[in-house]
XYZ file of C-alpha atoms in Angstrom:
466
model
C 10.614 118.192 74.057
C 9.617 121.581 73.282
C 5.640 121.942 71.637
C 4.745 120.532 68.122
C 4.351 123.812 67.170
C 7.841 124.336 68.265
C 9.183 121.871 65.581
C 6.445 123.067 62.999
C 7.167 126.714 62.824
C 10.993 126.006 62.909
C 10.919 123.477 60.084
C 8.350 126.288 58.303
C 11.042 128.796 58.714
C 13.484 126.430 57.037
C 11.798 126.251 53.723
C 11.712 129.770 53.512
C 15.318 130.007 53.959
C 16.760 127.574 52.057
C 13.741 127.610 48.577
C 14.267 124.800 46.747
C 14.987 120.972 46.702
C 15.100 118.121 49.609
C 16.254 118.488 52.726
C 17.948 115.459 54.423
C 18.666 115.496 57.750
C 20.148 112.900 59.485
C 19.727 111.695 63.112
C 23.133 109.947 65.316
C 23.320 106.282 65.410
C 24.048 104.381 68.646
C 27.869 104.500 68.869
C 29.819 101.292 70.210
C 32.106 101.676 72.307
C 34.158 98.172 72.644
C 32.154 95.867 71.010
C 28.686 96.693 68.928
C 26.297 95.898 71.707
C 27.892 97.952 74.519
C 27.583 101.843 73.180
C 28.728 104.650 74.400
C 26.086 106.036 77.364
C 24.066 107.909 76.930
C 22.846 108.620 73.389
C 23.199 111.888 72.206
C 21.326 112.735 69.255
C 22.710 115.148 66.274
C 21.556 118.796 67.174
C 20.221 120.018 63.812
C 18.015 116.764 63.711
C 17.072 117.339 67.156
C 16.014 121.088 66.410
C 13.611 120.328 63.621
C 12.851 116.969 64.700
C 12.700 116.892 68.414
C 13.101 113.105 68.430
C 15.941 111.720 70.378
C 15.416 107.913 69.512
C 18.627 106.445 67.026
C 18.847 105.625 63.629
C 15.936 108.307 62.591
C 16.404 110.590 59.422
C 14.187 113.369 58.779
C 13.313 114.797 54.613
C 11.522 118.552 54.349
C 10.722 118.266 50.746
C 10.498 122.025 50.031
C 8.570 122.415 46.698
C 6.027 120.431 47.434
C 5.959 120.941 51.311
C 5.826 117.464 52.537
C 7.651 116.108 55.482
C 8.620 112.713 56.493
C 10.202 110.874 59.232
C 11.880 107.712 58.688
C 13.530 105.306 60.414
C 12.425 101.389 61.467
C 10.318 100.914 64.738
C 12.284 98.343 66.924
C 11.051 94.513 66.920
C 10.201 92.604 69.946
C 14.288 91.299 70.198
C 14.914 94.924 70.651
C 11.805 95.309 73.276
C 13.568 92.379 75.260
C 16.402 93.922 75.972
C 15.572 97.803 75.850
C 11.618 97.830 76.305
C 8.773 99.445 74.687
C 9.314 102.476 72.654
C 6.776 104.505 70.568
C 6.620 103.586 67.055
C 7.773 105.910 64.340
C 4.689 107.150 63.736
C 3.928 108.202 66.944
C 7.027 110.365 67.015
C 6.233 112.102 63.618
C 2.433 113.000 65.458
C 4.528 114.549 68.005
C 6.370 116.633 66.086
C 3.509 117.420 63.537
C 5.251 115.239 60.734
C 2.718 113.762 58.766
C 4.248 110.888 57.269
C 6.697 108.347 58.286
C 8.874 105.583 56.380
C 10.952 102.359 56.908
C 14.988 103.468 56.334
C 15.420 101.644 52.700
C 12.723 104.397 51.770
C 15.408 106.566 52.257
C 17.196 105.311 49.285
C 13.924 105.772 46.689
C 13.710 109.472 47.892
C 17.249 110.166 46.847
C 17.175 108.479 43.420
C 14.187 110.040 42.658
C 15.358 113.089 43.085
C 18.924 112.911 41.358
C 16.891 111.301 38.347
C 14.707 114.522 38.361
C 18.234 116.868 39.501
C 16.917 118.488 42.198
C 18.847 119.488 45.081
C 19.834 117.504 47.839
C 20.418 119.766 51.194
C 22.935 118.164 53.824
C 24.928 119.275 56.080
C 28.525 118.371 56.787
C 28.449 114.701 58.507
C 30.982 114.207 61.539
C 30.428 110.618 62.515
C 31.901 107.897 59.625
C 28.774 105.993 59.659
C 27.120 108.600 58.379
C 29.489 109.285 55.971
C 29.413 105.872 54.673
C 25.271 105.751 54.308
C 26.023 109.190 52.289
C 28.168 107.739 49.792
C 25.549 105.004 49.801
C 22.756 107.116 48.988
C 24.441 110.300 47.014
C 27.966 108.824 45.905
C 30.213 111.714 47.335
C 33.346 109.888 48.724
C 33.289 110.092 52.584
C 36.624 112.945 51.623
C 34.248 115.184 49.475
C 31.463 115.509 51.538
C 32.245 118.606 53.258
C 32.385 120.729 50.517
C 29.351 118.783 49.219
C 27.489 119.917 52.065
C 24.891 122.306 51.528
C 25.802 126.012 51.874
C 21.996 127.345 51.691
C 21.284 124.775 53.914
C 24.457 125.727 56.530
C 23.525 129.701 56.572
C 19.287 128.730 57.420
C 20.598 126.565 60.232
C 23.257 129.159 61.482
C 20.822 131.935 61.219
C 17.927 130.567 63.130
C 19.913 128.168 65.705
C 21.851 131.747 66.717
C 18.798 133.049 67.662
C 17.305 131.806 70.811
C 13.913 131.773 71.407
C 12.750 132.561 74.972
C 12.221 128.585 75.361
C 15.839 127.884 74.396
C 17.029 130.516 77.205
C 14.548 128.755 79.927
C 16.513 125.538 79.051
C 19.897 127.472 78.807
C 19.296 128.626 82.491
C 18.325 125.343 83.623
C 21.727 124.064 82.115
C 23.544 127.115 84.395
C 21.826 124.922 87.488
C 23.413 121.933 86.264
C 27.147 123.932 86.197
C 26.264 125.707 89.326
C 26.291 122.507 91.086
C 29.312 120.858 89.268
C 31.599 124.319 90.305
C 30.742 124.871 93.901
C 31.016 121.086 94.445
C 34.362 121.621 93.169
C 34.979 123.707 95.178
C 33.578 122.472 98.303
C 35.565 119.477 97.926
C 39.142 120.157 96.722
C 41.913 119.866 98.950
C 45.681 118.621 98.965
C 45.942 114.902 99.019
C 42.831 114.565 96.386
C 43.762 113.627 93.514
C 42.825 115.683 89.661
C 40.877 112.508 88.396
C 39.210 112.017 91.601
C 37.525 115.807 91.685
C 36.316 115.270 88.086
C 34.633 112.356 88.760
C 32.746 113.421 91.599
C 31.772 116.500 89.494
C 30.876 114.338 86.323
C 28.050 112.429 88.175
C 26.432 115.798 89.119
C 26.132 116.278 85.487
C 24.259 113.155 85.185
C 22.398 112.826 88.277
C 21.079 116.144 86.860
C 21.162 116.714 83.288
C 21.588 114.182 80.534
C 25.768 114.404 80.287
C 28.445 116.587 80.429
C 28.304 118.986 77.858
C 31.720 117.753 76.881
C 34.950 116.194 78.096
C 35.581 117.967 82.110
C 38.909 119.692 82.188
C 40.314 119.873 85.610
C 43.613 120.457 85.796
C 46.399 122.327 88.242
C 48.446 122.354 84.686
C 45.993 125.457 84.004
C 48.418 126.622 81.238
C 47.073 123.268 79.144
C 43.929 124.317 77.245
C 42.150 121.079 77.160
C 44.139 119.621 80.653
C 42.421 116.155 81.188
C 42.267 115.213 84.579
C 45.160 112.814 85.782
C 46.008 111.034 88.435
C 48.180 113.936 89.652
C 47.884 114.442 93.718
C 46.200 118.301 94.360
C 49.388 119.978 95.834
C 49.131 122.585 98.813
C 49.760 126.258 96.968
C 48.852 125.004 93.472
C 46.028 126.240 91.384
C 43.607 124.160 89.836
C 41.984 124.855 86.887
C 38.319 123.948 86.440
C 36.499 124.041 82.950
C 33.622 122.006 83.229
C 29.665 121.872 82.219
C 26.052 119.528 81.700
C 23.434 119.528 79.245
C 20.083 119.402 80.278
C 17.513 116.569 79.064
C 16.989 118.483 75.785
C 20.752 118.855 75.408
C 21.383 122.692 75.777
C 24.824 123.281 77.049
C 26.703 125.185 80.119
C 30.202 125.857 79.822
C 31.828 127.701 83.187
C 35.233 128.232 84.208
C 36.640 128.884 87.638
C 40.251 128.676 88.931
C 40.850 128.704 92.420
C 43.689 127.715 95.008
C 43.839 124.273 96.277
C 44.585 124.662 99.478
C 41.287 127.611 99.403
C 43.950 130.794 100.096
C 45.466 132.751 97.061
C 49.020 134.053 97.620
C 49.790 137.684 96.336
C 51.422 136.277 92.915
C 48.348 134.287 92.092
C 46.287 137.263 92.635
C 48.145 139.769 90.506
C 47.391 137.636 87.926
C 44.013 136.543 89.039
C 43.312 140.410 88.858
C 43.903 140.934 85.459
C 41.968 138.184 84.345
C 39.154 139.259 86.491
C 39.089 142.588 84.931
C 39.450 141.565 80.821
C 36.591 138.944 81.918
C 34.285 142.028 83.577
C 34.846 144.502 80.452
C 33.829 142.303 78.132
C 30.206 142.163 79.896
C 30.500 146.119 80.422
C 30.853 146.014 76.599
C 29.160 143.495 74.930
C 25.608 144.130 73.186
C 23.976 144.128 69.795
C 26.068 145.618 66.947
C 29.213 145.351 68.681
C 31.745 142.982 67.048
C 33.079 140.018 68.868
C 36.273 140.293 67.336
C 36.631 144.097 68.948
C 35.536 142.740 72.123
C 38.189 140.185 72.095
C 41.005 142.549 71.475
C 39.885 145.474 74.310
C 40.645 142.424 76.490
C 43.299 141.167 75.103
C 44.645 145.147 75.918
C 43.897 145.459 79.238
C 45.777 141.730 79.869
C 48.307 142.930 77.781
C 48.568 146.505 79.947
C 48.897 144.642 83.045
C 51.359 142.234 81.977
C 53.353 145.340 81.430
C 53.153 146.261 85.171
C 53.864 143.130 86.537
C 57.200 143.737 84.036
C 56.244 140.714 81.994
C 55.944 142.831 79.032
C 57.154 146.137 77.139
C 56.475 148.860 74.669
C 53.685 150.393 73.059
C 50.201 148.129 73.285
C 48.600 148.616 70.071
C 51.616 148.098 68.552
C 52.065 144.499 70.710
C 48.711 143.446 70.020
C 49.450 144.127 65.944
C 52.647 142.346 66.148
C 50.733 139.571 68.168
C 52.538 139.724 71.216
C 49.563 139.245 73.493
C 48.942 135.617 72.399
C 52.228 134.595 74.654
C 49.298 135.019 77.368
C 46.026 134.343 75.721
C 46.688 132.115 72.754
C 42.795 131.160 72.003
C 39.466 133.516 71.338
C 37.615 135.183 73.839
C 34.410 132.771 73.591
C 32.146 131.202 71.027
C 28.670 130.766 70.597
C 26.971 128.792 73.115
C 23.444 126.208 73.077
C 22.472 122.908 72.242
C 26.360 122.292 71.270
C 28.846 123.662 73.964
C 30.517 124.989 70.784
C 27.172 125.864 69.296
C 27.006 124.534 65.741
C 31.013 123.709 65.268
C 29.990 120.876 63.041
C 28.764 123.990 60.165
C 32.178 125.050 60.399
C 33.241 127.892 62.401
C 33.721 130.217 59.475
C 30.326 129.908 58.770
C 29.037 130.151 62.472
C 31.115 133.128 64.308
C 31.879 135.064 61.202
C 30.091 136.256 57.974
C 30.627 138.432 54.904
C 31.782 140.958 57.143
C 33.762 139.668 59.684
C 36.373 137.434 58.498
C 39.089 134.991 60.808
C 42.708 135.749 60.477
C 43.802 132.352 59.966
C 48.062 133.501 59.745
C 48.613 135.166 63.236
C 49.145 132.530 66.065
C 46.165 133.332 68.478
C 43.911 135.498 66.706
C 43.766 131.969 65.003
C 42.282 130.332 67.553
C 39.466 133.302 67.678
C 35.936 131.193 67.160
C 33.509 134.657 66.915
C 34.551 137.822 65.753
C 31.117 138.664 63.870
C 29.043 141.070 65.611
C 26.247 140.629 67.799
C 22.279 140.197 67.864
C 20.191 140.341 70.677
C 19.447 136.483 71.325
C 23.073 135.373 70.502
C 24.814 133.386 73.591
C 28.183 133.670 74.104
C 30.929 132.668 76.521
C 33.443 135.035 78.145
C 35.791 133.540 79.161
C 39.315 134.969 78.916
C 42.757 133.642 80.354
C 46.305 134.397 81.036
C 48.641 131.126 80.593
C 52.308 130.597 81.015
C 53.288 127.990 78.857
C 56.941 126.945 79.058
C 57.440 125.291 75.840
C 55.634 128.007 73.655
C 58.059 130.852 75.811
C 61.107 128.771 75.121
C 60.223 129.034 71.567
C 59.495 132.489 71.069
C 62.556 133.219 72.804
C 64.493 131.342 70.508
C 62.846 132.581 67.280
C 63.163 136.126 68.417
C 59.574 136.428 67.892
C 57.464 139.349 69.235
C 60.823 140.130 71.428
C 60.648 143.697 71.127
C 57.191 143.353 73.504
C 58.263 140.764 76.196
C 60.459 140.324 78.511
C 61.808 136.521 78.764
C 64.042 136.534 81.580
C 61.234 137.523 83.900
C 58.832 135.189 81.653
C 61.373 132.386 82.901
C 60.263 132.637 86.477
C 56.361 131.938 85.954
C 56.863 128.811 84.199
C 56.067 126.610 87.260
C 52.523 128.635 87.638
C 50.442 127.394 85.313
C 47.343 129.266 84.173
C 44.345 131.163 84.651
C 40.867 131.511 83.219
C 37.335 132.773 83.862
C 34.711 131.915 82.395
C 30.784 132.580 81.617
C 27.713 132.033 79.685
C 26.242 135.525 78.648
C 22.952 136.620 76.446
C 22.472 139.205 74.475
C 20.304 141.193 75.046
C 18.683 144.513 73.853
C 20.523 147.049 75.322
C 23.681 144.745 76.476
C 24.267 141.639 78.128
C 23.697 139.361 80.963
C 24.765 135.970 82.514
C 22.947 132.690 81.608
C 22.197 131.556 85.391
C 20.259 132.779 88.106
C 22.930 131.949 90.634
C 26.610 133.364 90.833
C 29.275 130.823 90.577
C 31.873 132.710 93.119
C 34.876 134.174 90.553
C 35.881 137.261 92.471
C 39.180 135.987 94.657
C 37.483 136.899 98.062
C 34.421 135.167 97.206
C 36.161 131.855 96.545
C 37.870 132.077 99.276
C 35.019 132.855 101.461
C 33.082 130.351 99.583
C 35.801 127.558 100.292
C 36.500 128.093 103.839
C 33.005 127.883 104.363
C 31.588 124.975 102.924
């Protein structure tokens, strides 16, 4: 846990922001996973209750009453049954103390505090639930059908949460770089021990039990794949195959669940051949000028689309594509090659905050999503950037047979590709880079103290020699 005065000042700051009413925020339940007393290992807490609450204990809610500037933790302390089987944990009470919450409650108080206040209409603040247990004890306590809670959700409440979890503190970024430790670890071992005859599933595993040996979890699902041109490639039982890529997109949270998301692609057999590299290079450069560029006041969205030109530029001298670039990237011709967003904000969710709803999280007033053009629909933050925002950068260039068969066949964005030499890269698969940057005043750096090797002669180096 961070200090009390941690979880003071930030639930201080909260009031301000959002003025008025009750604040409910509620913590994760255990989650089963086959039956109810075999969950899903290990817990993982909600993130929002976690900020203002610090507690990482199940089945605890916390209430900021903001009028009257009380505070309460509830939830029920475990009985001896419980102790049995899961030992002694401190009560309630003593997690309010250590948080600075001065009062504490039994759960069916829960229920009082939100009749009271509907019979006196004040506001209820909550944000948008994602699990359906919480959903049900919502319609329990408020009556908003599970289907109408998201636009019941509070928007006040959404934009103070957005606007201060965006921000991180110097404490956040001392827990961010531990995180990078964490992913250090998971890519060089990787690395280290890939090789033809391994199979996909086999890799990921290894790399998965870094992540807890380490950290708390993975900071989601570990993508390792040589089917690079899948987004979300789950490891299979697929053998490694000599002259293959592999695609690895993996990360861990640390013990106060801030995130590291990296991604490295590198030749199985440790050697790139000269048609992995020409493609290699041009992901290597979009993923450099983005951190040439990035820094406060820039928008994400531009930065997105100067890389998705220079990928789009050297497609055109490999004679993958044609004509005139801005006019390509208008059309949407560039998403044949990079058909998701440059990055997305990054902390104690690898997607930081993707429960709030992206629209509300990597764009504002200002910056809106273009939800109609295939790709730039996929873009998760275009708005533009503060000093203490963490992003990822982590562009790609994918050949994706089906989605080339189709655009052939539709016509679409013909006048700016080339098909027939498309044709002969659908057995490669894909490629992507990625890092954790900050923000800082005057520009950007990575999250992590060490490198994870990305330049082609530093993997190789890296793999021959360990």
């Amino acid at each position: 846990m961070f200090s009390k005065d941690t979880y003071i000042e930030r639930r201080n700051e909260l009031k301000k922001l959002v003025k008025s009413g009750i604040i409910v925020l509620f913590g994760n339940n255990d989650s089963p996973a086959n039956c109810p007393a075999n969950g899903y290992s290990p817990f993982r807490q909600d993130s929002s209750f976690l900020y203002y609450f610090g507690q990482q204990r199940e089945g605890l809610v916390g209430v900021i009453d903001v009028d009257n500037d009380k505070e309460l933790l509830i939830g029920n302390d475990i009985d001896i049954e419980d102790i049995v089987w899961f030992g002694s944990v401190d009560s309630v009470k003593d997690m309010a103390e250590a948080v600075g919450v001065a009062a504490t409650a039994p759960m069916k108080h829960l229920d009082e505090v939100c009749q009271e206040a509907i019979r006196l209409k004040r506001k209820i603040h909550f944000l948008p639930p994602y699990r359906a247990d919480i959903k049900i004890q919502i319609f329990d306590l408020l009556g908003i059908h599970p289907s109408r809670q998201k636009e019941a959700a509070s928007l006040e409440l959404i934009k103070a949460v957005v606007k201060m979890r965006s921000v991180k503190s110097v404490a956040e970024i001392e827990e961010l770089e531990r995180a990078a430790i964490i992913g250090y670890n998971m890519h060089t071992t990787a690395m280290r021990i890939t090789k033809p005859g391994l199979t996909e599933k086999f890799v990921a595993g290894q790399i998965e039990g870094i992540a807890n040996s380490l950290g708390s979890m993975v900071s989601f699902p570990i993508i390792f794949s040589q089917h690079g041109e899948i987004m979300h490639g789950n490891p299979s039982m697929n053998i490694l195959k000599d002259g293959r890529l592999v695609l690895c997109d993996c990360g861990g949270e640390t013990m106060e669940h801030y995130c590291s998301d990296n991604t490295r692609t590198f030749p199985v057999n440790g050697k790139f051949t000269q048609r992995q590299l020409d493609i290699y290079s041009a992901v290597e450069e979009a993923h450099d000028a983005a951190l040439a560029i990035s820094k406060p006041g820039m928008k994400y969205k531009d930065v997105h689309f100067a890389v998705c030109r220079i990928i789009f530029d050297r497609m055109k001298e490999l004679g993958l594509a044609k004509g005139n670039t801005d006019d390509a990237l208008a059309a949407g011709a560039h998403a044949i090659f990079l058909p998701h967003g440059l990055g997305h904000m990054m902390g104690m969710d690898v997607h930081d905050m993707e429960a709030l709803d992206q629209i509300n999280v990597g764009f504002d007033e200002e910056t809106r999503p273009n939800l109609e053009q295939f790709g730039t629909n996929a873009l998760r933050m275009g708005r533009r950037l503060e000093e203490g925002f963490v992003v990822t950068d982590e562009p790609g260039i994918y050949f994706i047979p089906d989605l080339i068969d189709d655009w052939r066949a539709s016509g679409y964005c013909a006048d700016f590709l080339n098909f027939d030499d498309l044709d002969k890269y659908k057995d490669f698969g894909g490629i992507r880079i990625e890092d954790d940057i900050l923000i800082t005043k005057d520009g950007c750096r990575f999250i992590g103290k060490d490198r994870i090797p990305y330049h082609p002669k530093d993997i190789e180096d890296y793999m021959a020699s360990n």
